[in-house]
mmCIF file of C-alpha atoms and ligand atoms in Angstrom:
data_model
loop_
_atom_site.group_PDB
_atom_site.id
_atom_site.type_symbol
_atom_site.label_atom_id
_atom_site.label_comp_id
_atom_site.label_asym_id
_atom_site.label_seq_id
_atom_site.Cartn_x
_atom_site.Cartn_y
_atom_site.Cartn_z
ATOM 1 C CA MET A 1 33.425 11.274 -21.731
ATOM 2 C CA ARG A 2 31.448 14.863 -22.046
ATOM 3 C CA TYR A 3 28.214 14.190 -23.396
ATOM 4 C CA ASN A 4 26.761 16.757 -26.123
ATOM 5 C CA ARG A 5 24.816 19.336 -23.852
ATOM 6 C CA ARG A 6 23.262 21.357 -26.667
ATOM 7 C CA VAL A 7 20.080 19.526 -27.740
ATOM 8 C CA SER A 8 20.379 19.645 -31.101
ATOM 9 C CA LYS A 9 17.146 22.550 -32.895
ATOM 10 C CA ASN A 10 15.386 19.756 -34.715
ATOM 11 C CA SER A 11 15.286 17.331 -31.830
ATOM 12 C CA GLN A 12 12.237 15.876 -31.661
ATOM 13 C CA ALA A 13 10.672 16.849 -28.083
ATOM 14 C CA PHE A 14 10.304 13.660 -25.723
ATOM 15 C CA ASP A 15 6.877 12.865 -24.293
ATOM 16 C CA PRO A 16 6.160 13.987 -20.754
ATOM 17 C CA PRO A 17 7.803 11.356 -19.116
ATOM 18 C CA LEU A 18 11.107 11.635 -20.292
ATOM 19 C CA GLU A 19 10.586 15.664 -20.272
ATOM 20 C CA ALA A 20 11.433 15.586 -16.371
ATOM 21 C CA LEU A 21 14.548 14.055 -17.162
ATOM 22 C CA ARG A 22 15.479 17.589 -19.157
ATOM 23 C CA GLU A 23 15.427 19.826 -15.745
ATOM 24 C CA GLY A 24 18.582 20.852 -14.801
ATOM 25 C CA THR A 25 20.176 17.890 -16.277
ATOM 26 C CA SER A 26 20.841 17.442 -20.016
ATOM 27 C CA CYS A 27 18.494 14.390 -21.150
ATOM 28 C CA MET A 28 21.622 13.102 -23.230
ATOM 29 C CA GLU A 29 23.134 12.213 -20.029
ATOM 30 C CA ARG A 30 20.279 10.356 -18.648
ATOM 31 C CA THR A 31 18.358 8.585 -21.727
ATOM 32 C CA THR A 32 19.791 4.961 -22.284
ATOM 33 C CA LEU A 33 18.844 2.938 -25.323
ATOM 34 C CA VAL A 34 17.043 0.466 -23.094
ATOM 35 C CA GLN A 35 15.283 3.423 -21.447
ATOM 36 C CA TYR A 36 14.038 4.846 -24.701
ATOM 37 C CA ILE A 37 12.813 1.429 -26.433
ATOM 38 C CA ARG A 38 10.843 0.583 -23.040
ATOM 39 C CA HIS A 39 9.460 4.075 -23.339
ATOM 40 C CA GLN A 40 8.265 3.350 -26.945
ATOM 41 C CA GLU A 41 6.750 -0.006 -25.656
ATOM 42 C CA LYS A 42 4.499 2.164 -23.512
ATOM 43 C CA LYS A 43 3.091 3.892 -26.633
ATOM 44 C CA PHE A 44 1.846 0.733 -27.857
ATOM 45 C CA GLN A 45 -1.535 -0.690 -26.852
ATOM 46 C CA GLY A 46 -1.064 -4.512 -25.980
ATOM 47 C CA ALA A 47 2.524 -4.420 -26.214
ATOM 48 C CA THR A 48 4.009 -7.843 -25.315
ATOM 49 C CA GLY A 49 7.394 -6.402 -24.598
ATOM 50 C CA GLU A 50 8.432 -9.120 -27.365
ATOM 51 C CA PHE A 51 9.926 -6.094 -29.082
ATOM 52 C CA THR A 52 11.738 -4.605 -26.282
ATOM 53 C CA SER A 53 13.643 -8.177 -25.538
ATOM 54 C CA LEU A 54 14.972 -8.454 -29.309
ATOM 55 C CA MET A 55 15.851 -4.848 -29.115
ATOM 56 C CA ASN A 56 17.529 -5.882 -25.570
ATOM 57 C CA GLU A 57 19.611 -8.890 -27.095
ATOM 58 C CA ILE A 58 20.671 -6.782 -30.286
ATOM 59 C CA LEU A 59 22.273 -4.255 -28.471
ATOM 60 C CA ILE A 60 24.070 -6.804 -26.065
ATOM 61 C CA ALA A 61 25.296 -8.648 -28.854
ATOM 62 C CA ALA A 62 26.824 -5.073 -30.581
ATOM 63 C CA LYS A 63 28.453 -4.431 -27.358
ATOM 64 C CA ILE A 64 30.008 -7.875 -27.547
ATOM 65 C CA VAL A 65 31.242 -7.421 -30.749
ATOM 66 C CA SER A 66 32.456 -3.638 -30.021
ATOM 67 C CA CYS A 67 34.570 -5.194 -26.743
ATOM 68 C CA GLN A 68 36.023 -7.616 -29.658
ATOM 69 C CA VAL A 69 36.775 -5.233 -32.141
ATOM 70 C CA ASN A 70 38.062 -2.509 -29.649
ATOM 71 C CA LYS A 71 41.234 -5.347 -28.872
ATOM 72 C CA ALA A 72 41.208 -6.771 -32.212
ATOM 73 C CA GLY A 73 44.847 -7.690 -32.577
ATOM 74 C CA ILE A 74 45.664 -8.643 -28.893
ATOM 75 C CA GLY A 75 42.656 -10.416 -28.146
ATOM 76 C CA GLU A 76 41.605 -13.517 -28.784
ATOM 77 C CA ASP A 77 43.238 -14.278 -32.156
ATOM 78 C CA ILE A 78 40.231 -12.628 -33.816
ATOM 79 C CA LEU A 79 42.166 -10.946 -37.070
ATOM 80 C CA GLY A 80 42.569 -12.411 -40.275
ATOM 81 C CA LEU A 81 40.702 -14.703 -42.658
ATOM 82 C CA THR A 82 39.010 -17.721 -41.683
ATOM 83 C CA GLY A 83 40.234 -19.260 -45.291
ATOM 84 C CA ARG A 84 36.514 -19.712 -46.006
ATOM 85 C CA THR A 85 34.293 -18.221 -48.600
ATOM 86 C CA ASN A 86 30.833 -17.325 -48.332
ATOM 87 C CA VAL A 87 27.730 -17.549 -50.328
ATOM 88 C CA GLN A 88 28.927 -14.340 -51.979
ATOM 89 C CA GLY A 89 31.992 -15.697 -52.865
ATOM 90 C CA GLU A 90 33.913 -13.360 -50.422
ATOM 91 C CA GLU A 91 36.455 -14.631 -47.921
ATOM 92 C CA VAL A 92 35.381 -14.289 -44.781
ATOM 93 C CA GLN A 93 37.180 -12.592 -41.724
ATOM 94 C CA LYS A 94 37.403 -13.951 -38.250
ATOM 95 C CA LEU A 95 35.510 -11.199 -37.058
ATOM 96 C CA ASP A 96 33.046 -11.755 -39.867
ATOM 97 C CA GLU A 97 32.406 -15.373 -38.489
ATOM 98 C CA TYR A 98 32.679 -13.928 -34.609
ATOM 99 C CA ALA A 99 30.028 -11.200 -35.312
ATOM 100 C CA ASN A 100 27.352 -13.813 -37.502
ATOM 101 C CA SER A 101 27.680 -16.219 -34.564
ATOM 102 C CA THR A 102 27.503 -13.560 -31.891
ATOM 103 C CA PHE A 103 23.953 -11.944 -33.433
ATOM 104 C CA ILE A 104 22.733 -15.520 -34.318
ATOM 105 C CA LYS A 105 23.442 -16.555 -30.677
ATOM 106 C CA LEU A 106 21.621 -14.112 -28.728
ATOM 107 C CA VAL A 107 18.500 -13.155 -31.458
ATOM 108 C CA GLY A 108 18.250 -16.635 -31.974
ATOM 109 C CA GLN A 109 17.747 -17.606 -28.051
ATOM 110 C CA SER A 110 15.726 -14.347 -27.501
ATOM 111 C CA GLY A 111 12.112 -16.211 -28.289
ATOM 112 C CA THR A 112 11.296 -13.238 -29.908
ATOM 113 C CA VAL A 113 12.053 -14.102 -33.640
ATOM 114 C CA CYS A 114 10.834 -16.602 -36.332
ATOM 115 C CA ALA A 115 13.671 -16.376 -38.622
ATOM 116 C CA ILE A 116 17.176 -14.946 -38.944
ATOM 117 C CA THR A 117 18.979 -14.124 -42.547
ATOM 118 C CA SER A 118 22.242 -13.304 -42.552
ATOM 119 C CA GLU A 119 24.865 -12.320 -45.427
ATOM 120 C CA GLU A 120 27.012 -14.695 -43.927
ATOM 121 C CA CYS A 121 24.618 -17.697 -44.054
ATOM 122 C CA LYS A 122 23.222 -19.270 -47.404
ATOM 123 C CA GLU A 123 19.829 -19.972 -46.166
ATOM 124 C CA PRO A 124 17.673 -18.344 -43.750
ATOM 125 C CA LEU A 125 17.609 -19.987 -40.070
ATOM 126 C CA LYS A 126 14.359 -20.727 -39.251
ATOM 127 C CA ILE A 127 13.825 -20.892 -35.301
ATOM 128 C CA PRO A 128 11.264 -23.876 -34.762
ATOM 129 C CA CYS A 129 8.407 -23.394 -32.441
ATOM 130 C CA ASN A 130 9.621 -25.767 -29.687
ATOM 131 C CA HIS A 131 13.168 -23.464 -29.493
ATOM 132 C CA GLY A 132 11.102 -20.470 -28.739
ATOM 133 C CA SER A 133 10.108 -18.873 -32.100
ATOM 134 C CA GLY A 134 8.594 -15.417 -31.753
ATOM 135 C CA LYS A 135 6.515 -12.950 -34.193
ATOM 136 C CA TYR A 136 9.666 -11.041 -35.739
ATOM 137 C CA ILE A 137 12.202 -11.732 -38.689
ATOM 138 C CA PHE A 138 15.565 -10.449 -38.005
ATOM 139 C CA LYS A 139 18.101 -9.603 -40.963
ATOM 140 C CA MET A 140 21.815 -8.509 -41.002
ATOM 141 C CA ASP A 141 24.796 -8.013 -42.219
ATOM 142 C CA PRO A 142 26.729 -8.764 -38.982
ATOM 143 C CA LEU A 143 30.038 -7.034 -40.027
ATOM 144 C CA ASP A 144 30.106 -4.576 -42.780
ATOM 145 C CA GLY A 145 33.322 -3.282 -44.030
ATOM 146 C CA SER A 146 35.312 -6.311 -43.345
ATOM 147 C CA SER A 147 38.097 -5.519 -45.439
ATOM 148 C CA ASN A 148 39.091 -2.798 -43.099
ATOM 149 C CA ILE A 149 39.265 -4.731 -40.065
ATOM 150 C CA ASP A 150 43.187 -5.306 -40.021
ATOM 151 C CA VAL A 151 43.671 -1.613 -40.942
ATOM 152 C CA ASN A 152 41.917 0.004 -37.998
ATOM 153 C CA VAL A 153 38.896 1.634 -40.045
ATOM 154 C CA SER A 154 35.586 1.928 -38.709
ATOM 155 C CA ILE A 155 33.119 -0.808 -39.356
ATOM 156 C CA GLY A 156 29.494 -2.003 -38.139
ATOM 157 C CA THR A 157 26.426 -4.370 -38.003
ATOM 158 C CA ILE A 158 23.315 -3.329 -40.183
ATOM 159 C CA PHE A 159 20.089 -4.710 -39.292
ATOM 160 C CA SER A 160 16.327 -4.929 -40.170
ATOM 161 C CA ILE A 161 13.543 -6.064 -38.221
ATOM 162 C CA PHE A 162 10.209 -7.342 -39.754
ATOM 163 C CA ARG A 163 7.052 -8.805 -38.243
ATOM 164 C CA LYS A 164 5.898 -12.379 -39.546
ATOM 165 C CA LYS A 165 2.745 -11.516 -41.866
ATOM 166 C CA THR A 166 1.463 -15.113 -42.051
ATOM 167 C CA GLN A 167 -0.636 -17.000 -39.758
ATOM 168 C CA GLY A 168 0.566 -20.580 -38.497
ATOM 169 C CA ALA A 169 4.073 -21.327 -37.535
ATOM 170 C CA ASP A 170 6.082 -21.884 -40.963
ATOM 171 C CA VAL A 171 8.018 -19.217 -42.242
ATOM 172 C CA THR A 172 6.933 -18.699 -45.704
ATOM 173 C CA ASP A 173 8.528 -17.034 -48.428
ATOM 174 C CA GLU A 174 5.803 -14.379 -47.797
ATOM 175 C CA ASP A 175 7.317 -13.683 -44.707
ATOM 176 C CA LEU A 176 10.977 -13.428 -45.838
ATOM 177 C CA PHE A 177 10.646 -11.644 -49.008
ATOM 178 C CA GLN A 178 8.715 -8.237 -47.709
ATOM 179 C CA ARG A 179 9.335 -5.109 -49.244
ATOM 180 C CA GLY A 180 11.393 -2.685 -47.093
ATOM 181 C CA ASP A 181 8.924 -0.473 -46.309
ATOM 182 C CA GLN A 182 7.069 -3.053 -44.355
ATOM 183 C CA GLN A 183 10.150 -3.085 -41.577
ATOM 184 C CA VAL A 184 9.236 -2.196 -38.182
ATOM 185 C CA ALA A 185 12.563 -0.965 -37.411
ATOM 186 C CA ALA A 186 16.132 -0.995 -38.618
ATOM 187 C CA GLY A 187 19.784 0.116 -37.283
ATOM 188 C CA TYR A 188 23.504 -0.389 -37.372
ATOM 189 C CA ALA A 189 25.898 -0.221 -34.738
ATOM 190 C CA ILE A 190 29.277 1.470 -35.757
ATOM 191 C CA TYR A 191 32.596 0.155 -34.229
ATOM 192 C CA GLY A 192 34.368 3.588 -34.643
ATOM 193 C CA SER A 193 36.229 6.371 -32.451
ATOM 194 C CA SER A 194 33.385 5.533 -30.361
ATOM 195 C CA THR A 195 30.886 2.935 -30.859
ATOM 196 C CA MET A 196 27.313 4.369 -31.860
ATOM 197 C CA PHE A 197 23.816 2.638 -32.065
ATOM 198 C CA VAL A 198 21.873 4.483 -34.947
ATOM 199 C CA TYR A 199 18.029 3.381 -34.793
ATOM 200 C CA ALA A 200 15.385 4.006 -36.619
ATOM 201 C CA ASP A 201 11.439 3.374 -35.922
ATOM 202 C CA ASN A 202 8.037 5.142 -36.994
ATOM 203 C CA GLN A 203 9.520 7.667 -34.394
ATOM 204 C CA GLY A 204 12.310 8.981 -36.404
ATOM 205 C CA VAL A 205 15.947 8.181 -36.098
ATOM 206 C CA ARG A 206 18.064 8.525 -32.989
ATOM 207 C CA GLY A 207 21.942 7.961 -32.276
ATOM 208 C CA PHE A 208 23.434 6.291 -29.019
ATOM 209 C CA THR A 209 26.919 6.300 -28.170
ATOM 210 C CA LEU A 210 28.042 3.448 -26.060
ATOM 211 C CA ASP A 211 30.109 4.517 -22.607
ATOM 212 C CA PRO A 212 32.654 2.269 -22.486
ATOM 213 C CA GLU A 213 33.056 2.651 -18.643
ATOM 214 C CA LEU A 214 29.373 2.211 -18.147
ATOM 215 C CA GLY A 215 28.842 -0.458 -20.518
ATOM 216 C CA GLU A 216 25.542 1.333 -21.343
ATOM 217 C CA PHE A 217 24.724 3.151 -24.810
ATOM 218 C CA PHE A 218 23.503 6.552 -24.073
ATOM 219 C CA LEU A 219 21.651 9.002 -26.244
ATOM 220 C CA SER A 220 23.678 11.463 -28.159
ATOM 221 C CA HIS A 221 21.874 12.249 -30.944
ATOM 222 C CA PRO A 222 17.985 12.652 -30.255
ATOM 223 C CA GLY A 223 16.686 13.437 -33.510
ATOM 224 C CA ILE A 224 18.602 12.762 -36.364
ATOM 225 C CA ARG A 225 17.568 14.919 -39.832
ATOM 226 C CA ILE A 226 19.835 14.510 -42.805
ATOM 227 C CA PRO A 227 20.591 18.170 -44.657
ATOM 228 C CA ALA A 228 18.358 18.448 -47.871
ATOM 229 C CA GLN A 229 21.629 18.992 -49.559
ATOM 230 C CA GLY A 230 25.162 18.152 -48.956
ATOM 231 C CA SER A 231 28.641 18.721 -50.294
ATOM 232 C CA THR A 232 30.247 15.749 -50.610
ATOM 233 C CA TYR A 233 29.994 12.803 -53.135
ATOM 234 C CA SER A 234 30.909 9.112 -52.034
ATOM 235 C CA VAL A 235 32.209 6.451 -54.656
ATOM 236 C CA ASN A 236 34.856 4.318 -55.496
ATOM 237 C CA GLU A 237 36.295 6.405 -58.345
ATOM 238 C CA GLY A 238 38.648 3.300 -59.107
ATOM 239 C CA HIS A 239 35.775 1.259 -60.974
ATOM 240 C CA TYR A 240 35.181 4.335 -63.464
ATOM 241 C CA SER A 241 36.226 2.417 -66.367
ATOM 242 C CA LYS A 242 33.479 -0.311 -65.594
ATOM 243 C CA TRP A 243 30.757 2.076 -65.185
ATOM 244 C CA GLU A 244 27.954 3.075 -68.063
ATOM 245 C CA GLU A 245 27.926 6.241 -69.372
ATOM 246 C CA ARG A 246 25.330 8.036 -67.608
ATOM 247 C CA GLN A 247 27.060 7.015 -64.068
ATOM 248 C CA LYS A 248 29.929 8.713 -65.249
ATOM 249 C CA ARG A 249 28.145 11.912 -66.142
ATOM 250 C CA ILE A 250 26.392 11.740 -62.663
ATOM 251 C CA VAL A 251 30.082 11.345 -60.781
ATOM 252 C CA ASN A 252 31.481 14.244 -63.284
ATOM 253 C CA HIS A 253 28.306 16.545 -62.336
ATOM 254 C CA PHE A 254 29.192 16.233 -58.692
ATOM 255 C CA LYS A 255 32.713 17.690 -59.770
ATOM 256 C CA GLU A 256 31.895 20.168 -61.864
ATOM 257 C CA GLU A 257 32.516 24.080 -61.138
ATOM 258 C CA ASP A 258 29.148 25.785 -60.508
ATOM 259 C CA ASP A 259 28.827 28.221 -57.148
ATOM 260 C CA LYS A 260 25.168 28.570 -57.605
ATOM 261 C CA THR A 261 24.574 24.717 -56.694
ATOM 262 C CA GLY A 262 28.109 24.428 -54.457
ATOM 263 C CA ARG A 263 29.701 22.396 -56.698
ATOM 264 C CA PRO A 264 32.408 20.633 -56.758
ATOM 265 C CA TYR A 265 31.641 18.396 -54.113
ATOM 266 C CA GLY A 266 34.473 17.277 -51.787
ATOM 267 C CA LEU A 267 35.027 13.240 -52.125
ATOM 268 C CA ARG A 268 34.835 11.379 -49.316
ATOM 269 C CA TYR A 269 35.117 7.471 -49.374
ATOM 270 C CA ILE A 270 36.078 5.058 -46.512
ATOM 271 C CA GLY A 271 35.195 1.460 -48.168
ATOM 272 C CA SER A 272 33.163 0.812 -45.274
ATOM 273 C CA LEU A 273 29.689 1.223 -46.030
ATOM 274 C CA VAL A 274 28.190 1.845 -42.456
ATOM 275 C CA SER A 275 30.861 4.564 -42.293
ATOM 276 C CA ASP A 276 30.561 6.371 -45.433
ATOM 277 C CA VAL A 277 26.386 6.240 -44.902
ATOM 278 C CA HIS A 278 26.699 7.581 -41.224
ATOM 279 C CA ARG A 279 28.790 10.153 -42.436
ATOM 280 C CA THR A 280 26.447 11.185 -45.327
ATOM 281 C CA LEU A 281 23.272 10.638 -42.733
ATOM 282 C CA LEU A 282 24.981 13.485 -40.494
ATOM 283 C CA LYS A 283 26.847 15.823 -42.788
ATOM 284 C CA GLY A 284 24.503 15.412 -45.927
ATOM 285 C CA GLY A 285 25.597 14.615 -49.371
ATOM 286 C CA ILE A 286 25.375 11.466 -51.733
ATOM 287 C CA PHE A 287 26.687 7.904 -51.338
ATOM 288 C CA MET A 288 26.534 5.459 -54.587
ATOM 289 C CA TYR A 289 27.643 2.267 -55.445
ATOM 290 C CA PRO A 290 26.621 1.763 -58.843
ATOM 291 C CA ALA A 291 26.028 -1.383 -61.133
ATOM 292 C CA ASP A 292 29.306 -1.722 -63.153
ATOM 293 C CA LYS A 293 30.628 -4.412 -65.842
ATOM 294 C CA LYS A 294 31.850 -6.690 -63.059
ATOM 295 C CA ASN A 295 28.545 -6.118 -60.887
ATOM 296 C CA PRO A 296 25.762 -5.389 -63.193
ATOM 297 C CA ASN A 297 23.255 -5.482 -60.056
ATOM 298 C CA GLY A 298 25.955 -3.699 -58.068
ATOM 299 C CA LYS A 299 27.818 -4.779 -55.186
ATOM 300 C CA LEU A 300 25.623 -4.364 -51.950
ATOM 301 C CA ARG A 301 22.796 -6.262 -50.771
ATOM 302 C CA LEU A 302 19.415 -5.527 -51.217
ATOM 303 C CA ALA A 303 18.354 -7.286 -47.924
ATOM 304 C CA PHE A 304 21.388 -6.842 -45.426
ATOM 305 C CA GLU A 305 22.679 -3.479 -46.544
ATOM 306 C CA ALA A 306 20.699 -1.269 -48.764
ATOM 307 C CA VAL A 307 16.849 -2.070 -47.051
ATOM 308 C CA PRO A 308 17.724 -1.207 -43.517
ATOM 309 C CA LEU A 309 20.049 1.750 -44.339
ATOM 310 C CA ALA A 310 17.036 3.060 -46.768
ATOM 311 C CA PHE A 311 14.727 3.070 -44.078
ATOM 312 C CA ILE A 312 17.176 5.052 -41.794
ATOM 313 C CA VAL A 313 18.125 7.381 -44.256
ATOM 314 C CA GLU A 314 14.276 8.088 -45.668
ATOM 315 C CA SER A 315 13.121 8.220 -41.627
ATOM 316 C CA ALA A 316 15.778 11.231 -41.316
ATOM 317 C CA GLY A 317 14.414 12.869 -44.355
ATOM 318 C CA GLY A 318 16.884 11.589 -47.009
ATOM 319 C CA ARG A 319 16.271 9.387 -50.392
ATOM 320 C CA ALA A 320 17.652 5.706 -51.313
ATOM 321 C CA SER A 321 17.191 4.364 -54.579
ATOM 322 C CA ASP A 322 18.790 1.895 -57.171
ATOM 323 C CA GLY A 323 18.873 5.074 -59.317
ATOM 324 C CA THR A 324 15.398 4.413 -60.769
ATOM 325 C CA ARG A 325 13.296 2.693 -58.215
ATOM 326 C CA ARG A 326 13.045 3.451 -54.545
ATOM 327 C CA ILE A 327 14.588 0.924 -52.462
ATOM 328 C CA LEU A 328 11.974 0.403 -50.250
ATOM 329 C CA ASP A 329 9.539 -0.317 -53.317
ATOM 330 C CA ILE A 330 11.476 -3.222 -54.399
ATOM 331 C CA THR A 331 10.044 -6.552 -53.400
ATOM 332 C CA PRO A 332 13.072 -8.929 -53.127
ATOM 333 C CA THR A 333 12.980 -12.521 -54.706
ATOM 334 C CA GLU A 334 16.189 -14.030 -53.570
ATOM 335 C CA VAL A 335 17.886 -14.135 -50.035
ATOM 336 C CA HIS A 336 21.262 -12.526 -51.143
ATOM 337 C CA GLN A 337 19.860 -10.175 -53.895
ATOM 338 C CA ARG A 338 22.453 -7.380 -54.860
ATOM 339 C CA VAL A 339 21.262 -4.154 -56.000
ATOM 340 C CA PRO A 340 22.797 -0.649 -56.840
ATOM 341 C CA LEU A 341 22.357 2.042 -54.454
ATOM 342 C CA TYR A 342 22.135 5.792 -54.664
ATOM 343 C CA ILE A 343 21.527 7.100 -50.812
ATOM 344 C CA GLY A 344 21.868 10.574 -48.883
ATOM 345 C CA SER A 345 20.221 13.982 -49.308
ATOM 346 C CA LYS A 346 16.926 14.235 -51.344
ATOM 347 C CA ASP A 347 18.141 16.851 -53.462
ATOM 348 C CA ASP A 348 21.327 14.916 -53.997
ATOM 349 C CA VAL A 349 19.872 11.972 -54.750
ATOM 350 C CA GLU A 350 17.293 12.928 -57.139
ATOM 351 C CA THR A 351 19.796 14.922 -59.241
ATOM 352 C CA ALA A 352 21.520 11.426 -59.630
ATOM 353 C CA GLU A 353 18.153 9.873 -60.679
ATOM 354 C CA ARG A 354 17.595 12.774 -63.393
ATOM 355 C CA ILE A 355 21.060 12.364 -64.579
ATOM 356 C CA PHE A 356 20.492 8.151 -64.716
ATOM 357 C CA ALA A 357 16.907 8.834 -66.521
ATOM 358 C CA GLU A 358 18.676 11.023 -69.404
ATOM 359 C CA SER A 359 19.382 8.693 -72.327
HETATM 360 P P1 LIG B 401 31.064 -6.145 -46.633
HETATM 361 O O1 LIG B 401 32.327 -5.891 -46.020
HETATM 362 O O2 LIG B 401 29.982 -6.561 -45.581
HETATM 363 O O3 LIG B 401 31.118 -7.493 -47.517
HETATM 364 O O4 LIG B 401 30.751 -5.032 -47.014
HETATM 365 C C1 LIG B 401 32.215 -4.567 -47.881
HETATM 366 C C2 LIG B 401 31.132 -3.304 -48.786
HETATM 367 C C3 LIG B 401 30.981 -2.487 -48.114
HETATM 368 O O5 LIG B 401 31.184 -2.109 -47.003
HETATM 369 C C4 LIG B 401 31.687 -0.968 -48.952
HETATM 370 O O6 LIG B 401 30.712 -0.026 -49.120
HETATM 371 C C5 LIG B 401 32.082 -1.639 -50.336
HETATM 372 O O7 LIG B 401 31.929 -3.140 -49.789
HETATM 373 C C6 LIG B 401 33.468 -1.867 -50.688
HETATM 374 O O8 LIG B 401 33.737 -2.077 -51.592
HETATM 375 P P2 LIG B 401 34.633 -1.509 -52.962
HETATM 376 O O9 LIG B 401 35.783 -2.360 -51.908
HETATM 377 O O10 LIG B 401 34.445 -2.134 -54.114
HETATM 378 O O11 LIG B 401 34.433 -0.160 -52.859
HETATM 379 MN MN1 LIG B 402 28.382 -5.197 -46.074
HETATM 380 MN MN1 LIG B 403 29.682 -8.171 -44.192
#
């Protein structure tokens, strides 16, 4: 696998310790995700290494799931449905369950988290002190895009990391229902033509690509910034008849001919949120999953999809809202709360919000 030797123009320069890697060799060939996380740890006075351990378990779980996804259909009987439905009322795919149990096992045993909430678990899982509890809270959509598993379309895992806010061993609602702007970090693994791990912390957004021969994630996208405006819109137009008028006006706006503003935009819709947002993050544009008559609060989950992806896209210079409110400003009230999602290039999301606000 050839690494992209060109350091992207707007990549954020590394601190001295990693600059040495640049001499004569592209830093992308030498910087692993583990090295990057350890390097970040050194910047925090009094860092205990707990976050590094947590991230280590997350990336190992991602490698395990990636390995199964890449041989689904020939490996263990992992395709198809479990015959069960989850708290969302959705049919659970075997790979949903496999990914959920893999991340719960590795993260839950890491001794770094006091609670895990998952799209596939009705209630939060609280890790008792005597089982090695820690100061972080891990939230995840263990497998996003499940309906695409059997047809070999890219799918992924989306996650958020918060710090426990309250003192004492008990995990309270105050710990579990924090606003998205309280996140310590967020990321996703995308199991596609290659497996990538995209990760945002307070230093920006970086992408790491898995070298399947070495089993290591190597830095491949050192400083991801989303273009201020894109040229594609991404929405399931099959729901058009269920939309309210102002949503129809937004989509019609992006379809109108207007050279000055680069319209009409192209339509791209994969039906796997992590893939649609990954393309939007790298190329620009807008992804929308609006409310409709069937889903008055939209289909996507605030905690497990909108909040982590909003953190990542905003860290890359983009914007994410429910059409009116910034996603990261919303204080959650339920574990599985749903929310309409408009996410992507700042100018494009602001255009959608402007039309949305017109009566
Ligand atoms: P999940 O597989 O975690 O349930 O998420 C599926 C979501 C998301 O991936 C995608 O954007 C959306 O469902 C597609 O919904 P439609 O089929 O209604 O377009
Ligand atoms: Mn999902
Ligand atoms: Mn899911």
